[in-house]
CSV table of C-alpha atoms in Angstrom, one decimal:
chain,number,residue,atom,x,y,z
A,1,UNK,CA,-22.0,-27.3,-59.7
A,2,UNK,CA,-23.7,-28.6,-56.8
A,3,UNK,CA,-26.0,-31.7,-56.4
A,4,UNK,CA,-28.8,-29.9,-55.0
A,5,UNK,CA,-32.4,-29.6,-56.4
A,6,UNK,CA,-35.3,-28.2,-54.7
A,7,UNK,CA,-38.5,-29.8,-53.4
A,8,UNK,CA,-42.3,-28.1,-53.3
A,9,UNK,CA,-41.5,-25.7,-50.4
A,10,UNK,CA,-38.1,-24.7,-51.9
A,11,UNK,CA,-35.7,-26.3,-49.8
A,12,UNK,CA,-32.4,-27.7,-51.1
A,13,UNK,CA,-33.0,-31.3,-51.1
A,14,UNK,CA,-30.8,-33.8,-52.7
A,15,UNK,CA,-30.9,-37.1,-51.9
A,16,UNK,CA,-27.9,-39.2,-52.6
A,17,UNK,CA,-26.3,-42.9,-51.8
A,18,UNK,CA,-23.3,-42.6,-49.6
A,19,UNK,CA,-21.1,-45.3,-48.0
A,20,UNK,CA,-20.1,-44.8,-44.5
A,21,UNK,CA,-17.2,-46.9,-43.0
A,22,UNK,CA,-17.1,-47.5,-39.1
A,23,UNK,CA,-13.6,-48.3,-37.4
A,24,UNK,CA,-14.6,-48.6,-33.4
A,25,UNK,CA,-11.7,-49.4,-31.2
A,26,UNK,CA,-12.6,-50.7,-27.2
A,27,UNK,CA,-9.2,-48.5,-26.1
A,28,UNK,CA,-8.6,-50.6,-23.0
A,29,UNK,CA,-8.5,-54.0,-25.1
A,30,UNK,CA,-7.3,-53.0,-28.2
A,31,UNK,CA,-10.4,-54.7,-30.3
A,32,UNK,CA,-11.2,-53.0,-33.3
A,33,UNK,CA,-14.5,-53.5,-34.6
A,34,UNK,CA,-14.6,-52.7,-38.5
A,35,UNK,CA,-18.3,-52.7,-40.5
A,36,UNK,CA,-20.0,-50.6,-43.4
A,37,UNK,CA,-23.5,-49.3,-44.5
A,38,UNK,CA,-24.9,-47.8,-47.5
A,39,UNK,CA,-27.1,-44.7,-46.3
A,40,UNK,CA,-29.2,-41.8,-48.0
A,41,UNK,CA,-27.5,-38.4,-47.3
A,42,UNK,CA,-29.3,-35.4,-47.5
A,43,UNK,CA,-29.0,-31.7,-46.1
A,44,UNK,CA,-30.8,-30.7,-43.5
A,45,UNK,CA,-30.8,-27.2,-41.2
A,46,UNK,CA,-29.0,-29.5,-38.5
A,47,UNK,CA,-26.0,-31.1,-40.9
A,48,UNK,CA,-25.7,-33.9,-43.2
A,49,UNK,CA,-28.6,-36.9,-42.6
A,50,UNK,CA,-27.6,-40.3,-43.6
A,51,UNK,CA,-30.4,-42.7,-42.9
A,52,UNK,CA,-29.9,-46.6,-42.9
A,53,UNK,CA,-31.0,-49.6,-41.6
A,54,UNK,CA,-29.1,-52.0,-39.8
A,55,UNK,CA,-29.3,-55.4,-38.0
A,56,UNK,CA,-28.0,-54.9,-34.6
A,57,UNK,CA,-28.8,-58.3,-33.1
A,58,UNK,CA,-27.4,-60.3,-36.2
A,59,UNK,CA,-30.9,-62.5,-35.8
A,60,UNK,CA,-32.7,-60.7,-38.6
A,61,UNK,CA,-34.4,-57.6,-36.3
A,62,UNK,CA,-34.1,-54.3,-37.7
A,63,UNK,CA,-33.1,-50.8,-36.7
A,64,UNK,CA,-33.6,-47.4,-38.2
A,65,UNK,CA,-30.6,-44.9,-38.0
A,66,UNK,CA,-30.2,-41.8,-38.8
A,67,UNK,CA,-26.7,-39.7,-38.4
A,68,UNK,CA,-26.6,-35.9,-38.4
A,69,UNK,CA,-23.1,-34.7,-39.0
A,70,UNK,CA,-22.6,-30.9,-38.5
A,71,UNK,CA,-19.2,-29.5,-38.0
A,72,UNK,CA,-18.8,-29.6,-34.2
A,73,UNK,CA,-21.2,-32.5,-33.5
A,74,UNK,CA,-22.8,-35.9,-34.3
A,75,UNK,CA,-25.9,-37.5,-33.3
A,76,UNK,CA,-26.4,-41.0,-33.4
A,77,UNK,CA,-30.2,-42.4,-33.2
A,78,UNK,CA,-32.0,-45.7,-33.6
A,79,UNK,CA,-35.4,-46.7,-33.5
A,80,UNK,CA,-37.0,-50.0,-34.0
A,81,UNK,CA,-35.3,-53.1,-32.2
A,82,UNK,CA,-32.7,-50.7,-30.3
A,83,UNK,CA,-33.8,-47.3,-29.5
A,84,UNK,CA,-31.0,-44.6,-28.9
A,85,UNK,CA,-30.5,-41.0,-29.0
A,86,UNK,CA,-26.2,-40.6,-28.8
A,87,UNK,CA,-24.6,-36.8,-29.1
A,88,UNK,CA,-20.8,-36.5,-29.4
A,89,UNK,CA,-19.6,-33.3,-28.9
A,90,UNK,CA,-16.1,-32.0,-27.9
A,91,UNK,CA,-16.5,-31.7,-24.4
A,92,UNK,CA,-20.4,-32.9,-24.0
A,93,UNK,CA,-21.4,-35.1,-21.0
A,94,UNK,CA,-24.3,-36.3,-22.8
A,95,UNK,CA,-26.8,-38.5,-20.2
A,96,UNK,CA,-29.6,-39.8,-22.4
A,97,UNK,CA,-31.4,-43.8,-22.1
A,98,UNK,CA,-30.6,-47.0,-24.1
A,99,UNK,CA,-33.9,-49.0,-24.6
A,100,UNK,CA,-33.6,-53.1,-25.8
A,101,UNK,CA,-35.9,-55.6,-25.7
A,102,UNK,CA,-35.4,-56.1,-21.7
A,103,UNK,CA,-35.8,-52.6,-20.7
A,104,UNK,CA,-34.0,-49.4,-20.7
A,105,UNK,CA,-30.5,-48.7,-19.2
A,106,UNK,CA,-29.1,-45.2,-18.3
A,107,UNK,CA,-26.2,-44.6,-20.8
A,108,UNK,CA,-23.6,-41.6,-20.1
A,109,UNK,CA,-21.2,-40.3,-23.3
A,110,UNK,CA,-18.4,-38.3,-22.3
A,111,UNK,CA,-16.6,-36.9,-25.9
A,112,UNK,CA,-13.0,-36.1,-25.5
A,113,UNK,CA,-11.7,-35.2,-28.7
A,114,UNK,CA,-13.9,-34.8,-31.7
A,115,UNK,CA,-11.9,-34.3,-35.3
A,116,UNK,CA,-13.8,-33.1,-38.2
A,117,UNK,CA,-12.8,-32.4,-42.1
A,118,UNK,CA,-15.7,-32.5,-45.1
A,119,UNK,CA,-15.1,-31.7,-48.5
A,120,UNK,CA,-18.2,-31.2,-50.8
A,121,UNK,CA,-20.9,-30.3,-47.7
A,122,UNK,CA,-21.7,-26.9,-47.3
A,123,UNK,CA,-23.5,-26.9,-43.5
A,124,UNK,CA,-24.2,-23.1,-43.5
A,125,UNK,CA,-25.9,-23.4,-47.2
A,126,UNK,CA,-26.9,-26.5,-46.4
A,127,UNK,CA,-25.6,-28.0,-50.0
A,128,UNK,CA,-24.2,-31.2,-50.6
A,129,UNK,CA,-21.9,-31.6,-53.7
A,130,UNK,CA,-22.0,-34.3,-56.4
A,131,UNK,CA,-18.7,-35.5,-54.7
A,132,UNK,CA,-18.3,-35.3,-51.1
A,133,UNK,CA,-16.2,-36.5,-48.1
A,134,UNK,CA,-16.4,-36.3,-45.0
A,135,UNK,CA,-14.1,-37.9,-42.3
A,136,UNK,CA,-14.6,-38.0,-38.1
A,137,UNK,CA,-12.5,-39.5,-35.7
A,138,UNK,CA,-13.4,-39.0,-32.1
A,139,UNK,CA,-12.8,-40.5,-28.5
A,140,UNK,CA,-15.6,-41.1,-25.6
A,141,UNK,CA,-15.8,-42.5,-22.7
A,142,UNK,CA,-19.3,-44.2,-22.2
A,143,UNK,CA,-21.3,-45.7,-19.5
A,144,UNK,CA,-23.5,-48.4,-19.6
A,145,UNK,CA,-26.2,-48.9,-16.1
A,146,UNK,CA,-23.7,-50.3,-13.5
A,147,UNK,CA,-21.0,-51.0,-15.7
A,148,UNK,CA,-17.4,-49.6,-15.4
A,149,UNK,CA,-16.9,-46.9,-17.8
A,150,UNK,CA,-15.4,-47.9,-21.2
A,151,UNK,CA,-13.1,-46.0,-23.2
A,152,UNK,CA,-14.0,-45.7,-26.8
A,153,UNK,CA,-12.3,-44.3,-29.8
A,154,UNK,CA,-14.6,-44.3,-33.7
A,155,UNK,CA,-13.5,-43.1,-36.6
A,156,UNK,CA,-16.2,-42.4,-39.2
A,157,UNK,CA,-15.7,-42.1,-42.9
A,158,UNK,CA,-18.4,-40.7,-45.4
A,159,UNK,CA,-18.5,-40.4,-49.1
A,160,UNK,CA,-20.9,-40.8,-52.2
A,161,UNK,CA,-21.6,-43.7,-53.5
A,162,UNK,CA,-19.9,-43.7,-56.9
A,163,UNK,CA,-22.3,-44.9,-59.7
């Protein structure tokens, strides 16, 4: 039994609360950085959508984001105080801008390994189940304007918000 219902033009369209759990680790340091977010998931022809909004700054501002998971592939984007558009994909150079408050900086993503395993998300029938899980782990090297390039390593954990 899935957890999908249909909408007016008949596309499976379940909306659920999920809780996604970030682990980002700065490789050359040794820093992990640890947070979590309660999101919307829903199916969408690209993947799994989460949508949720977050406080970048810490000083109250805040950011839309939406995640699209698909099995090869995840794109981060953020709109409001931060505006991004990030693709991680196993081998992907992705180029794309960063825009702040002070201007917009060139950003470069090189994914290295991307690692993938989902339980309950059907991406071809686009159906998410009652019960789901998804788990990424992935490592990038990213560059930021003039900066020196910084190695990166994220794991991403996914799953439905138990009532």
């Amino acid at each position: 039994e899935s957890g999908r219902d249909f909408d007016r033009d008949g596309k499976g369209t379940s909306i659920m609360k999920a809780v996604i759990e970030f682990e980002n680790v700065d490789v050359e340091t040794g820093e992990v950085m640890c947070s979590q977010a309660t999101a919307l998931a829903s199916m969408t022809e690209q993947g799994m959508k989460l949508t949720y909004v977050e406080d970048v700054s810490g000083d109250g501002h805040k950011t839309r984001c939406t995640m699209i998971f698909s099995d090869n592939r995840l794109r981060v984007t953020r709109s409001g105080e931060l505006n991004s558009d990030f693709v991680y994909e196993h081998g992907l150079t992705h180029h794309t801008k960063y825009a702040t408050g002070y201007g917009s900086i060139p950003v470069t993503l090189q994914t290295k390994h991307f690692l993938h395993t989902a339980e309950g998300i059907d991406y071809e029938a686009a159906v998410l189940a009652e019960e789901f899980s998804l788990r990424l782990a992935l490592q990038y090297t990213m560059e930021m304007g003039n900066e020196l390039p910084m190695e990166r390593k994220m794991k991403v954990h996914v799953h439905n918000l138990a009532d």
